Each structure stands twice: as structure tokens, then as C-alpha cells.
Amino acid sequence: MEFSAVAKFILVGEHAVVYGEPAIAFPVLALRVTARLRDWGQPLSIVFRDNDFSLIYAPGQAHPLLKMIDLVLGETGSEPPQVCIEIESGIPVASGLGSGASLSAAVGRALCGALGCVLGNEALNSLVYEIEKMHHGTPSGIDNTVIVYEQPMLYQHGRGFKQLDTFAQFHFVLGDSGHASLTRPAVEDVKRLYEKSEAAKNIITQIGKITREAEQVIIRGDINALGSLLDLNHVLLQKLTVSSEELDHLVKAAKSAGALGAKLSGGGRGGIMVALAKDQKQADAIADALSLAGAAHTYITTFGGSEK
Ligand code: PMV
């Protein structure tokens, strides 16, 4: 039996979302963590297929994925099943693609599959959120929500999420700087700025405005306006000190290749950036330009229209 969970990227609103502003994120449907059940009758374990790493389950251990097992067993009132969960992930870690939340969701789904029980998306989402707290301290909740529901979402803490429906088609190109970067230090640095500077508070408010506008232009399908909003959002993130030379370089390369807009995506300082292309042909050209500019990987992801 095979289970999986997708990657995600944040289109607009990262960092500001921690302060109650909205953010918009999209799933990357072609990029997944897969969790397969094998070796029935063995003690419950998680094995990472690509790097010979494994974890044997025992209650109360600190590893986030073993904690995820504790939470699922608690939620479903079950005993650990005797099976190995084999993980295969195409999602680079610490890069803004939500690999932590995706791993937790895939393990949660596989474990429920092994137990023969059903855990609805709402329950799974709140368990994955608990694990996100172990990774990030004060996560907004956007990663786990988009990953569990596999839908583009506008998310605002306290107001929950709103699915974004559009008739337009969007072509995004993601460029991975190849430089892993943890979200938590970036979030903590922004917090220090926020607490001591009115200018930083103002930037957070401006990012919130950009995200609300982006919601409207996505619904209207105005891709040119969306591109300009991405550019503006990148400048504000630079001011919050969460960009990097590599990310700025990739953003420039995407723009030179004709992107309608481009910005860093996620926690920043490393990880990925996103560019908006007008069509598939331009997306291919932008991906080539990003590779030439030093991107470790590029991913093209299309949403809406006939390819939804
Ligand atoms: O780097 P990621 O994909 O984990 O995104 C972090 C997004 C932040 O807004 C910076 C933090 C959060 O919890 O939303």
C-alpha cells in the first residue's frame, strides 16, 4: 500500500502571516513524499529509502516523525501496528517546499492505512500542525494546511483557510538556490526587527495588503498584475533581511528571462524562489535561465485552467 503528500510553495505573504496577515500558498502536485507499507510482522519503524536511515518506534521519543506516530495512535486510540513505513522523498529539505509537513502527513496517512482507520483531513491537519511546532516554534499553519488539502489557499491565522478558485491558468517556476536554510532563525530575526522597529511593522502591514490584492487578481485571472505584486513583495522581504545574494541573483535571472514577477518563497535566506510565467514556453525559458544562473533544481508547476 502506498500513501503520499505533496510539496508546497508560498506565493505571497510569508513572514507577515506569522503576525496575523494573510498568505497564499500553492501545492506542488508533482513533487511528493511517498510512504509505502512493507515488512508486515516487524516492529513499527520508518525507513528512508534514499539514505539508509531508519527509526524504530517506541512511545515518547523526541524525533518529529516518531512523535507524529504517537499523535496518530493517540487520536485513533490504537496500538502500534507491526509494519515498516518506507519513505521516499523528492522534496529537498529546508528549502521552503514544506518537506517537514509533507513527511509528517505522509507518515500519518501510511500509519492510518496500516491501522485500517480513517483520519479526515481536518484531524490530520491539526496533528501535522503539532509537529510543525517542533520544527519552527511558532508556525503560522499555512504549510500543513496546503499540504494536507492539496489546494491553493489563502490562510490567515485565527480565520483559517480559504480555498482559491480561479478560471485562469498559472505557470510558476520554482528555483532552488541549493542552499538549505532553516525557517526558525529567519522567523526569529524578523520577530526581533518587528519588536523594535515601526518600519518593520509597517512592512508587515504592506505585505498583508499585497496578499489581499493578490487574492483578487488570482480570482480575476490577471496574471500581469500578479507579477507586479510578486516583485513588490520581494523588495519588502529584502527589507526584512530574509533574502540572500543567491536568491536575489535567481530573481534577477528570472526577470531577465521574461518572468512577469519573481520573489523568494518561504522562510528565505536560502531555499527557493518563485517566478510567474505567462505560458508554458516562457516557463521553460525561465527554468533554463535559472539553471544557468546556478539553481540546483528547477520545478515548473501549473495551476488552474484545463491542467488543474
Ligand atoms: O520556509 P517555509 O516554507 O517553512 O515557510 C515559512 C513561512 C513563514 O511565514 C516564514 C513562517 C510560517 O510559519 O508561516
PDB file of C-alpha atoms and ligand atoms in Angstrom:
ATOM      1  CA  MET A   1       0.000   0.000   0.000  1.00  0.00           C
ATOM      2  CA  GLU A   2       1.275   3.436  -0.922  1.00  0.00           C
ATOM      3  CA  PHE A   3       0.424   6.861   0.525  1.00  0.00           C
ATOM      4  CA  SER A   4       1.788  10.294  -0.247  1.00  0.00           C
ATOM      5  CA  ALA A   5       1.779  14.002   0.489  1.00  0.00           C
ATOM      6  CA  VAL A   6       2.671  16.953  -1.758  1.00  0.00           C
ATOM      7  CA  ALA A   7       5.169  19.801  -1.520  1.00  0.00           C
ATOM      8  CA  LYS A   8       4.032  23.415  -1.333  1.00  0.00           C
ATOM      9  CA  PHE A   9       5.344  26.895  -2.025  1.00  0.00           C
ATOM     10  CA  ILE A  10       4.279  30.232  -0.621  1.00  0.00           C
ATOM     11  CA  LEU A  11       3.286  32.661  -3.355  1.00  0.00           C
ATOM     12  CA  VAL A  12       2.897  35.805  -1.242  1.00  0.00           C
ATOM     13  CA  GLY A  13       2.708  36.779   2.419  1.00  0.00           C
ATOM     14  CA  GLU A  14       5.402  34.684   4.116  1.00  0.00           C
ATOM     15  CA  HIS A  15       6.677  36.128   7.414  1.00  0.00           C
ATOM     16  CA  ALA A  16       3.750  38.586   7.561  1.00  0.00           C
ATOM     17  CA  VAL A  17       1.483  35.558   8.082  1.00  0.00           C
ATOM     18  CA  VAL A  18       3.168  34.991  11.456  1.00  0.00           C
ATOM     19  CA  TYR A  19       1.732  38.382  12.553  1.00  0.00           C
ATOM     20  CA  GLY A  20      -1.849  37.625  11.579  1.00  0.00           C
ATOM     21  CA  GLU A  21      -1.708  38.866   7.972  1.00  0.00           C
ATOM     22  CA  PRO A  22      -2.916  36.520   5.212  1.00  0.00           C
ATOM     23  CA  ALA A  23      -0.616  34.478   2.976  1.00  0.00           C
ATOM     24  CA  ILE A  24      -1.266  32.491  -0.188  1.00  0.00           C
ATOM     25  CA  ALA A  25       0.349  29.132  -0.868  1.00  0.00           C
ATOM     26  CA  PHE A  26       0.034  26.570  -3.659  1.00  0.00           C
ATOM     27  CA  PRO A  27       0.628  22.813  -3.630  1.00  0.00           C
ATOM     28  CA  VAL A  28       3.265  21.384  -5.984  1.00  0.00           C
ATOM     29  CA  LEU A  29       1.280  18.400  -7.142  1.00  0.00           C
ATOM     30  CA  ALA A  30       4.133  16.670  -8.977  1.00  0.00           C
ATOM     31  CA  LEU A  31       6.566  16.802  -6.060  1.00  0.00           C
ATOM     32  CA  ARG A  32       5.744  14.317  -3.300  1.00  0.00           C
ATOM     33  CA  VAL A  33       6.824  12.282  -0.311  1.00  0.00           C
ATOM     34  CA  THR A  34       5.763   8.647  -0.758  1.00  0.00           C
ATOM     35  CA  ALA A  35       5.234   6.302   2.212  1.00  0.00           C
ATOM     36  CA  ARG A  36       4.925   2.561   1.467  1.00  0.00           C
ATOM     37  CA  LEU A  37       3.963  -0.200   3.889  1.00  0.00           C
ATOM     38  CA  ARG A  38       6.276  -3.228   3.810  1.00  0.00           C
ATOM     39  CA  ASP A  39       7.662  -5.986   6.055  1.00  0.00           C
ATOM     40  CA  TRP A  40       4.460  -6.729   7.958  1.00  0.00           C
ATOM     41  CA  GLY A  41       5.124  -8.523  11.255  1.00  0.00           C
ATOM     42  CA  GLN A  42       8.241  -6.463  12.078  1.00  0.00           C
ATOM     43  CA  PRO A  43       8.310  -3.835  14.869  1.00  0.00           C
ATOM     44  CA  LEU A  44       6.921  -0.478  13.721  1.00  0.00           C
ATOM     45  CA  SER A  45       9.690   1.513  12.031  1.00  0.00           C
ATOM     46  CA  ILE A  46      10.315   4.255   9.471  1.00  0.00           C
ATOM     47  CA  VAL A  47      12.984   3.629   6.840  1.00  0.00           C
ATOM     48  CA  PHE A  48      14.306   6.294   4.470  1.00  0.00           C
ATOM     49  CA  ARG A  49      14.916   4.553   1.180  1.00  0.00           C
ATOM     50  CA  ASP A  50      17.390   7.084  -0.192  1.00  0.00           C
ATOM     51  CA  ASN A  51      19.886   7.336   2.648  1.00  0.00           C
ATOM     52  CA  ASP A  52      19.906   4.173   4.755  1.00  0.00           C
ATOM     53  CA  PHE A  53      18.441   5.964   7.758  1.00  0.00           C
ATOM     54  CA  SER A  54      15.843   4.292   9.934  1.00  0.00           C
ATOM     55  CA  LEU A  55      13.898   4.909  13.115  1.00  0.00           C
ATOM     56  CA  ILE A  56      12.418   2.181  15.321  1.00  0.00           C
ATOM     57  CA  TYR A  57       9.214   3.314  17.018  1.00  0.00           C
ATOM     58  CA  ALA A  58       8.912   3.453  20.801  1.00  0.00           C
ATOM     59  CA  PRO A  59       6.421   5.718  22.592  1.00  0.00           C
ATOM     60  CA  GLY A  60       7.508   9.174  23.768  1.00  0.00           C
ATOM     61  CA  GLN A  61      10.610   9.628  21.587  1.00  0.00           C
ATOM     62  CA  ALA A  62      11.738  13.078  20.509  1.00  0.00           C
ATOM     63  CA  HIS A  63      12.053  12.609  16.724  1.00  0.00           C
ATOM     64  CA  PRO A  64       9.236  14.562  14.987  1.00  0.00           C
ATOM     65  CA  LEU A  65       8.157  11.584  12.843  1.00  0.00           C
ATOM     66  CA  LEU A  66       8.017   9.258  15.882  1.00  0.00           C
ATOM     67  CA  LYS A  67       6.063  11.966  17.672  1.00  0.00           C
ATOM     68  CA  MET A  68       3.701  12.013  14.670  1.00  0.00           C
ATOM     69  CA  ILE A  69       3.165   8.262  15.208  1.00  0.00           C
ATOM     70  CA  ASP A  70       2.406   8.915  18.919  1.00  0.00           C
ATOM     71  CA  LEU A  71      -0.159  11.555  17.932  1.00  0.00           C
ATOM     72  CA  VAL A  72      -1.908   9.341  15.362  1.00  0.00           C
ATOM     73  CA  LEU A  73      -2.027   6.372  17.772  1.00  0.00           C
ATOM     74  CA  GLY A  74      -3.416   8.685  20.479  1.00  0.00           C
ATOM     75  CA  GLU A  75      -6.003  10.243  18.143  1.00  0.00           C
ATOM     76  CA  THR A  76      -7.231   6.890  16.865  1.00  0.00           C
ATOM     77  CA  GLY A  77      -6.873   5.009  20.200  1.00  0.00           C
ATOM     78  CA  SER A  78      -4.738   2.328  18.509  1.00  0.00           C
ATOM     79  CA  GLU A  79      -1.784   0.112  19.352  1.00  0.00           C
ATOM     80  CA  PRO A  80       1.312   0.350  17.096  1.00  0.00           C
ATOM     81  CA  PRO A  81       0.899  -1.882  14.044  1.00  0.00           C
ATOM     82  CA  GLN A  82       3.751  -4.239  13.130  1.00  0.00           C
ATOM     83  CA  VAL A  83       4.985  -2.820   9.873  1.00  0.00           C
ATOM     84  CA  CYS A  84       7.755  -0.785   8.267  1.00  0.00           C
ATOM     85  CA  ILE A  85       6.890   2.590   6.684  1.00  0.00           C
ATOM     86  CA  GLU A  86       9.316   3.157   3.827  1.00  0.00           C
ATOM     87  CA  ILE A  87       9.812   6.785   2.855  1.00  0.00           C
ATOM     88  CA  GLU A  88      10.917   8.114  -0.486  1.00  0.00           C
ATOM     89  CA  SER A  89      11.045  11.876  -0.875  1.00  0.00           C
ATOM     90  CA  GLY A  90      11.723  14.048  -3.891  1.00  0.00           C
ATOM     91  CA  ILE A  91      11.351  17.206  -1.780  1.00  0.00           C
ATOM     92  CA  PRO A  92      14.609  18.917  -0.784  1.00  0.00           C
ATOM     93  CA  VAL A  93      14.745  19.665   2.958  1.00  0.00           C
ATOM     94  CA  ALA A  94      14.905  23.154   4.474  1.00  0.00           C
ATOM     95  CA  SER A  95      14.196  24.807   1.144  1.00  0.00           C
ATOM     96  CA  GLY A  96      10.723  26.321   1.537  1.00  0.00           C
ATOM     97  CA  LEU A  97       8.914  23.401  -0.105  1.00  0.00           C
ATOM     98  CA  GLY A  98       7.375  22.150   3.133  1.00  0.00           C
ATOM     99  CA  SER A  99       9.281  18.860   3.311  1.00  0.00           C
ATOM    100  CA  GLY A 100       8.762  18.576   7.102  1.00  0.00           C
ATOM    101  CA  ALA A 101       4.977  18.924   6.918  1.00  0.00           C
ATOM    102  CA  SER A 102       4.830  16.680   3.865  1.00  0.00           C
ATOM    103  CA  LEU A 103       6.797  13.914   5.634  1.00  0.00           C
ATOM    104  CA  SER A 104       4.529  14.149   8.693  1.00  0.00           C
ATOM    105  CA  ALA A 105       1.392  13.999   6.525  1.00  0.00           C
ATOM    106  CA  ALA A 106       2.663  11.025   4.505  1.00  0.00           C
ATOM    107  CA  VAL A 107       3.639   9.112   7.667  1.00  0.00           C
ATOM    108  CA  GLY A 108       0.254   9.931   9.248  1.00  0.00           C
ATOM    109  CA  ARG A 109      -1.585   8.652   6.159  1.00  0.00           C
ATOM    110  CA  ALA A 110       0.516   5.488   5.932  1.00  0.00           C
ATOM    111  CA  LEU A 111       0.030   4.710   9.610  1.00  0.00           C
ATOM    112  CA  CYS A 112      -3.749   5.118   9.293  1.00  0.00           C
ATOM    113  CA  GLY A 113      -3.605   2.868   6.246  1.00  0.00           C
ATOM    114  CA  ALA A 114      -1.760   0.231   8.311  1.00  0.00           C
ATOM    115  CA  LEU A 115      -4.322   0.543  11.096  1.00  0.00           C
ATOM    116  CA  GLY A 116      -7.222   0.378   8.654  1.00  0.00           C
ATOM    117  CA  CYS A 117      -8.672   3.573  10.090  1.00  0.00           C
ATOM    118  CA  VAL A 118      -9.689   6.844   8.501  1.00  0.00           C
ATOM    119  CA  LEU A 119      -8.316  10.140   9.716  1.00  0.00           C
ATOM    120  CA  GLY A 120     -10.074  13.048   7.983  1.00  0.00           C
ATOM    121  CA  ASN A 121      -8.063  15.967   6.584  1.00  0.00           C
ATOM    122  CA  GLU A 122      -9.109  18.251   9.429  1.00  0.00           C
ATOM    123  CA  ALA A 123      -7.783  15.868  12.109  1.00  0.00           C
ATOM    124  CA  LEU A 124      -4.628  15.067  10.132  1.00  0.00           C
ATOM    125  CA  ASN A 125      -4.001  18.782   9.611  1.00  0.00           C
ATOM    126  CA  SER A 126      -4.106  19.550  13.324  1.00  0.00           C
ATOM    127  CA  LEU A 127      -1.713  16.671  14.122  1.00  0.00           C
ATOM    128  CA  VAL A 128       0.751  17.795  11.419  1.00  0.00           C
ATOM    129  CA  TYR A 129       0.496  21.327  12.862  1.00  0.00           C
ATOM    130  CA  GLU A 130       1.601  19.981  16.269  1.00  0.00           C
ATOM    131  CA  ILE A 131       4.717  18.533  14.615  1.00  0.00           C
ATOM    132  CA  GLU A 132       5.336  21.794  12.726  1.00  0.00           C
ATOM    133  CA  LYS A 133       5.604  23.495  16.124  1.00  0.00           C
ATOM    134  CA  MET A 134       8.530  21.185  16.927  1.00  0.00           C
ATOM    135  CA  HIS A 135      10.272  22.275  13.708  1.00  0.00           C
ATOM    136  CA  HIS A 136       9.541  26.004  13.706  1.00  0.00           C
ATOM    137  CA  GLY A 137       8.478  27.188  17.169  1.00  0.00           C
ATOM    138  CA  THR A 138       5.551  29.406  16.118  1.00  0.00           C
ATOM    139  CA  PRO A 139       4.438  28.206  12.678  1.00  0.00           C
ATOM    140  CA  SER A 140       1.548  30.044  11.059  1.00  0.00           C
ATOM    141  CA  GLY A 141      -0.137  26.791   9.964  1.00  0.00           C
ATOM    142  CA  ILE A 142      -0.011  27.534   6.235  1.00  0.00           C
ATOM    143  CA  ASP A 143       2.388  24.710   5.248  1.00  0.00           C
ATOM    144  CA  ASN A 144       0.428  21.894   6.855  1.00  0.00           C
ATOM    145  CA  THR A 145      -2.906  23.248   5.585  1.00  0.00           C
ATOM    146  CA  VAL A 146      -1.925  23.482   1.897  1.00  0.00           C
ATOM    147  CA  ILE A 147      -0.084  20.160   2.064  1.00  0.00           C
ATOM    148  CA  VAL A 148      -2.914  18.230   3.687  1.00  0.00           C
ATOM    149  CA  TYR A 149      -5.683  19.702   1.473  1.00  0.00           C
ATOM    150  CA  GLU A 150      -3.606  19.926  -1.761  1.00  0.00           C
ATOM    151  CA  GLN A 151      -5.354  23.146  -2.766  1.00  0.00           C
ATOM    152  CA  PRO A 152      -4.172  26.738  -3.252  1.00  0.00           C
ATOM    153  CA  MET A 153      -5.178  28.548  -0.098  1.00  0.00           C
ATOM    154  CA  LEU A 154      -5.351  31.956   1.393  1.00  0.00           C
ATOM    155  CA  TYR A 155      -4.535  31.402   5.020  1.00  0.00           C
ATOM    156  CA  GLN A 156      -4.895  33.757   7.937  1.00  0.00           C
ATOM    157  CA  HIS A 157      -4.207  32.702  11.472  1.00  0.00           C
ATOM    158  CA  GLY A 158      -7.369  32.731  13.560  1.00  0.00           C
ATOM    159  CA  ARG A 159      -9.556  32.902  10.417  1.00  0.00           C
ATOM    160  CA  GLY A 160      -8.427  29.597   8.973  1.00  0.00           C
ATOM    161  CA  PHE A 161      -8.073  28.970   5.288  1.00  0.00           C
ATOM    162  CA  LYS A 162      -9.989  29.874   2.183  1.00  0.00           C
ATOM    163  CA  GLN A 163      -9.672  27.861  -0.991  1.00  0.00           C
ATOM    164  CA  LEU A 164      -8.802  29.990  -4.040  1.00  0.00           C
ATOM    165  CA  ASP A 165     -10.825  29.257  -7.136  1.00  0.00           C
ATOM    166  CA  THR A 166      -9.890  30.695 -10.499  1.00  0.00           C
ATOM    167  CA  PHE A 167     -10.617  30.012 -14.146  1.00  0.00           C
ATOM    168  CA  ALA A 168      -7.192  31.274 -15.196  1.00  0.00           C
ATOM    169  CA  GLN A 169      -4.108  29.131 -15.620  1.00  0.00           C
ATOM    170  CA  PHE A 170      -0.922  29.997 -13.738  1.00  0.00           C
ATOM    171  CA  HIS A 171       2.554  28.790 -14.672  1.00  0.00           C
ATOM    172  CA  PHE A 172       5.049  29.018 -11.849  1.00  0.00           C
ATOM    173  CA  VAL A 173       8.746  28.219 -11.969  1.00  0.00           C
ATOM    174  CA  LEU A 174      10.482  27.391  -8.702  1.00  0.00           C
ATOM    175  CA  GLY A 175      14.249  27.764  -8.481  1.00  0.00           C
ATOM    176  CA  ASP A 176      16.095  26.092  -5.629  1.00  0.00           C
ATOM    177  CA  SER A 177      19.184  28.060  -4.580  1.00  0.00           C
ATOM    178  CA  GLY A 178      20.627  24.734  -3.377  1.00  0.00           C
ATOM    179  CA  HIS A 179      21.393  26.436  -0.093  1.00  0.00           C
ATOM    180  CA  ALA A 180      19.327  24.834   2.681  1.00  0.00           C
ATOM    181  CA  SER A 181      18.108  27.313   5.249  1.00  0.00           C
ATOM    182  CA  LEU A 182      16.140  26.764   8.438  1.00  0.00           C
ATOM    183  CA  THR A 183      12.946  28.753   8.806  1.00  0.00           C
ATOM    184  CA  ARG A 184      13.200  29.258  12.546  1.00  0.00           C
ATOM    185  CA  PRO A 185      16.240  31.632  12.700  1.00  0.00           C
ATOM    186  CA  ALA A 186      14.759  33.793   9.917  1.00  0.00           C
ATOM    187  CA  VAL A 187      11.405  33.967  11.745  1.00  0.00           C
ATOM    188  CA  GLU A 188      13.209  34.869  14.986  1.00  0.00           C
ATOM    189  CA  ASP A 189      15.241  37.632  13.296  1.00  0.00           C
ATOM    190  CA  VAL A 190      12.080  39.108  11.786  1.00  0.00           C
ATOM    191  CA  LYS A 191      10.496  38.985  15.255  1.00  0.00           C
ATOM    192  CA  ARG A 192      13.390  40.993  16.726  1.00  0.00           C
ATOM    193  CA  LEU A 193      13.025  43.582  13.934  1.00  0.00           C
ATOM    194  CA  TYR A 194       9.258  43.673  14.395  1.00  0.00           C
ATOM    195  CA  GLU A 195       9.531  44.262  18.130  1.00  0.00           C
ATOM    196  CA  LYS A 196      11.955  47.157  17.891  1.00  0.00           C
ATOM    197  CA  SER A 197      11.031  48.946  14.680  1.00  0.00           C
ATOM    198  CA  GLU A 198       7.916  50.723  13.463  1.00  0.00           C
ATOM    199  CA  ALA A 199       9.296  50.440   9.916  1.00  0.00           C
ATOM    200  CA  ALA A 200       9.290  46.628  10.181  1.00  0.00           C
ATOM    201  CA  LYS A 201       5.689  46.647  11.469  1.00  0.00           C
ATOM    202  CA  ASN A 202       4.788  48.830   8.505  1.00  0.00           C
ATOM    203  CA  ILE A 203       6.423  46.373   6.082  1.00  0.00           C
ATOM    204  CA  ILE A 204       4.399  43.519   7.560  1.00  0.00           C
ATOM    205  CA  THR A 205       1.204  45.565   7.022  1.00  0.00           C
ATOM    206  CA  GLN A 206       2.208  46.337   3.413  1.00  0.00           C
ATOM    207  CA  ILE A 207       2.843  42.641   2.727  1.00  0.00           C
ATOM    208  CA  GLY A 208      -0.651  41.930   4.097  1.00  0.00           C
ATOM    209  CA  LYS A 209      -2.108  44.449   1.599  1.00  0.00           C
ATOM    210  CA  ILE A 210      -0.195  42.840  -1.271  1.00  0.00           C
ATOM    211  CA  THR A 211      -1.578  39.433  -0.337  1.00  0.00           C
ATOM    212  CA  ARG A 212      -5.181  40.690  -0.242  1.00  0.00           C
ATOM    213  CA  GLU A 213      -4.674  42.261  -3.686  1.00  0.00           C
ATOM    214  CA  ALA A 214      -3.069  39.055  -4.937  1.00  0.00           C
ATOM    215  CA  GLU A 215      -6.170  37.133  -3.855  1.00  0.00           C
ATOM    216  CA  GLN A 216      -8.347  39.391  -6.023  1.00  0.00           C
ATOM    217  CA  VAL A 217      -6.061  39.255  -9.073  1.00  0.00           C
ATOM    218  CA  ILE A 218      -5.813  35.451  -8.856  1.00  0.00           C
ATOM    219  CA  ILE A 219      -9.607  35.161  -8.781  1.00  0.00           C
ATOM    220  CA  ARG A 220      -9.840  37.625 -11.737  1.00  0.00           C
ATOM    221  CA  GLY A 221      -7.021  35.789 -13.523  1.00  0.00           C
ATOM    222  CA  ASP A 222      -4.983  38.978 -14.058  1.00  0.00           C
ATOM    223  CA  ILE A 223      -1.520  37.441 -14.341  1.00  0.00           C
ATOM    224  CA  ASN A 224       0.266  40.705 -15.211  1.00  0.00           C
ATOM    225  CA  ALA A 225      -0.997  42.349 -12.025  1.00  0.00           C
ATOM    226  CA  LEU A 226       0.005  39.264 -10.041  1.00  0.00           C
ATOM    227  CA  GLY A 227       3.540  39.518 -11.441  1.00  0.00           C
ATOM    228  CA  SER A 228       3.904  43.128 -10.240  1.00  0.00           C
ATOM    229  CA  LEU A 229       2.703  42.127  -6.758  1.00  0.00           C
ATOM    230  CA  LEU A 230       5.357  39.385  -6.581  1.00  0.00           C
ATOM    231  CA  ASP A 231       8.065  41.943  -7.429  1.00  0.00           C
ATOM    232  CA  LEU A 232       6.835  44.318  -4.726  1.00  0.00           C
ATOM    233  CA  ASN A 233       6.661  41.509  -2.178  1.00  0.00           C
ATOM    234  CA  HIS A 234      10.283  40.542  -2.894  1.00  0.00           C
ATOM    235  CA  VAL A 235      11.516  44.091  -2.186  1.00  0.00           C
ATOM    236  CA  LEU A 236       9.682  44.110   1.146  1.00  0.00           C
ATOM    237  CA  LEU A 237      11.178  40.714   2.087  1.00  0.00           C
ATOM    238  CA  GLN A 238      14.642  42.076   1.248  1.00  0.00           C
ATOM    239  CA  LYS A 239      13.946  44.902   3.714  1.00  0.00           C
ATOM    240  CA  LEU A 240      13.055  42.318   6.360  1.00  0.00           C
ATOM    241  CA  THR A 241      16.591  40.882   5.763  1.00  0.00           C
ATOM    242  CA  VAL A 242      15.363  37.448   4.694  1.00  0.00           C
ATOM    243  CA  SER A 243      16.673  37.422   1.115  1.00  0.00           C
ATOM    244  CA  SER A 244      20.216  36.392   0.148  1.00  0.00           C
ATOM    245  CA  GLU A 245      22.665  37.106  -2.669  1.00  0.00           C
ATOM    246  CA  GLU A 246      21.784  33.782  -4.350  1.00  0.00           C
ATOM    247  CA  LEU A 247      18.043  34.396  -4.132  1.00  0.00           C
ATOM    248  CA  ASP A 248      18.395  37.960  -5.463  1.00  0.00           C
ATOM    249  CA  HIS A 249      20.537  36.624  -8.303  1.00  0.00           C
ATOM    250  CA  LEU A 250      17.933  33.986  -9.246  1.00  0.00           C
ATOM    251  CA  VAL A 251      15.108  36.539  -9.036  1.00  0.00           C
ATOM    252  CA  LYS A 252      17.049  38.812 -11.442  1.00  0.00           C
ATOM    253  CA  ALA A 253      17.760  35.929 -13.815  1.00  0.00           C
ATOM    254  CA  ALA A 254      14.071  35.010 -13.915  1.00  0.00           C
ATOM    255  CA  LYS A 255      13.077  38.604 -14.639  1.00  0.00           C
ATOM    256  CA  SER A 256      15.690  38.867 -17.419  1.00  0.00           C
ATOM    257  CA  ALA A 257      14.208  35.719 -18.957  1.00  0.00           C
ATOM    258  CA  GLY A 258      10.831  37.474 -19.127  1.00  0.00           C
ATOM    259  CA  ALA A 259       9.124  36.461 -15.853  1.00  0.00           C
ATOM    260  CA  LEU A 260       6.072  38.596 -15.094  1.00  0.00           C
ATOM    261  CA  GLY A 261       7.240  38.713 -11.468  1.00  0.00           C
ATOM    262  CA  ALA A 262       9.602  36.882  -9.136  1.00  0.00           C
ATOM    263  CA  LYS A 263      10.383  36.683  -5.440  1.00  0.00           C
ATOM    264  CA  LEU A 264      11.873  34.492  -2.765  1.00  0.00           C
ATOM    265  CA  SER A 265       9.442  31.944  -1.353  1.00  0.00           C
ATOM    266  CA  GLY A 266       9.199  30.648   2.214  1.00  0.00           C
ATOM    267  CA  GLY A 267      11.472  31.431   5.137  1.00  0.00           C
ATOM    268  CA  GLY A 268      14.209  32.852   2.870  1.00  0.00           C
ATOM    269  CA  ARG A 269      17.994  33.293   3.333  1.00  0.00           C
ATOM    270  CA  GLY A 270      18.268  30.256   1.050  1.00  0.00           C
ATOM    271  CA  GLY A 271      15.816  27.686  -0.225  1.00  0.00           C
ATOM    272  CA  ILE A 272      13.586  28.520  -3.162  1.00  0.00           C
ATOM    273  CA  MET A 273      12.337  31.458  -5.196  1.00  0.00           C
ATOM    274  CA  VAL A 274       9.259  31.560  -7.426  1.00  0.00           C
ATOM    275  CA  ALA A 275       8.725  33.209 -10.807  1.00  0.00           C
ATOM    276  CA  LEU A 276       5.450  33.696 -12.680  1.00  0.00           C
ATOM    277  CA  ALA A 277       5.481  32.914 -16.408  1.00  0.00           C
ATOM    278  CA  LYS A 278       2.858  33.893 -18.983  1.00  0.00           C
ATOM    279  CA  ASP A 279       2.774  30.422 -20.572  1.00  0.00           C
ATOM    280  CA  GLN A 280       4.486  27.032 -20.654  1.00  0.00           C
ATOM    281  CA  LYS A 281       7.037  28.136 -23.261  1.00  0.00           C
ATOM    282  CA  GLN A 282       8.145  31.062 -21.149  1.00  0.00           C
ATOM    283  CA  ALA A 283       8.187  28.836 -18.037  1.00  0.00           C
ATOM    284  CA  ASP A 284      10.648  26.520 -19.842  1.00  0.00           C
ATOM    285  CA  ALA A 285      12.836  29.508 -20.794  1.00  0.00           C
ATOM    286  CA  ILE A 286      12.813  30.800 -17.210  1.00  0.00           C
ATOM    287  CA  ALA A 287      13.712  27.341 -15.844  1.00  0.00           C
ATOM    288  CA  ASP A 288      16.681  27.214 -18.276  1.00  0.00           C
ATOM    289  CA  ALA A 289      17.786  30.707 -17.247  1.00  0.00           C
ATOM    290  CA  LEU A 290      17.577  29.744 -13.558  1.00  0.00           C
ATOM    291  CA  SER A 291      19.709  26.631 -14.125  1.00  0.00           C
ATOM    292  CA  LEU A 292      22.298  28.736 -15.963  1.00  0.00           C
ATOM    293  CA  ALA A 293      22.257  31.225 -13.086  1.00  0.00           C
ATOM    294  CA  GLY A 294      23.168  28.425 -10.643  1.00  0.00           C
ATOM    295  CA  ALA A 295      19.837  26.994  -9.408  1.00  0.00           C
ATOM    296  CA  ALA A 296      20.390  23.497  -8.011  1.00  0.00           C
ATOM    297  CA  HIS A 297      16.929  22.390  -9.211  1.00  0.00           C
ATOM    298  CA  THR A 298      14.015  23.951 -11.002  1.00  0.00           C
ATOM    299  CA  TYR A 299      10.388  22.845 -10.904  1.00  0.00           C
ATOM    300  CA  ILE A 300       7.591  24.033 -13.171  1.00  0.00           C
ATOM    301  CA  THR A 301       4.148  23.808 -11.673  1.00  0.00           C
ATOM    302  CA  THR A 302       0.924  24.786 -13.382  1.00  0.00           C
ATOM    303  CA  PHE A 303      -2.369  25.511 -11.714  1.00  0.00           C
ATOM    304  CA  GLY A 304      -5.874  26.200 -12.877  1.00  0.00           C
ATOM    305  CA  GLY A 305      -7.309  26.123 -16.383  1.00  0.00           C
ATOM    306  CA  SER A 306      -7.606  22.729 -18.014  1.00  0.00           C
ATOM    307  CA  GLU A 307      -4.494  21.324 -16.270  1.00  0.00           C
ATOM    308  CA  LYS A 308      -5.807  21.823 -12.727  1.00  0.00           C
TER     309      LYS A 308
HETATM  310  O1  PMV B   1      10.211  28.162   4.695  1.00  0.00           O
HETATM  311  P1  PMV B   1       8.839  27.595   4.879  1.00  0.00           P
HETATM  312  O2  PMV B   1       8.275  27.033   3.661  1.00  0.00           O
HETATM  313  O3  PMV B   1       8.710  26.715   6.064  1.00  0.00           O
HETATM  314  O4  PMV B   1       7.869  28.830   5.110  1.00  0.00           O
HETATM  315  C1  PMV B   1       7.934  29.611   6.249  1.00  0.00           C
HETATM  316  C2  PMV B   1       6.903  30.669   6.149  1.00  0.00           C
HETATM  317  C3  PMV B   1       6.969  31.677   7.277  1.00  0.00           C
HETATM  318  O5  PMV B   1       5.920  32.588   7.029  1.00  0.00           O
HETATM  319  C4  PMV B   1       8.291  32.417   7.240  1.00  0.00           C
HETATM  320  C5  PMV B   1       6.795  31.024   8.628  1.00  0.00           C
HETATM  321  C6  PMV B   1       5.427  30.431   8.840  1.00  0.00           C
HETATM  322  O6  PMV B   1       5.303  29.658   9.801  1.00  0.00           O
HETATM  323  O7  PMV B   1       4.481  30.753   8.123  1.00  0.00           O
END
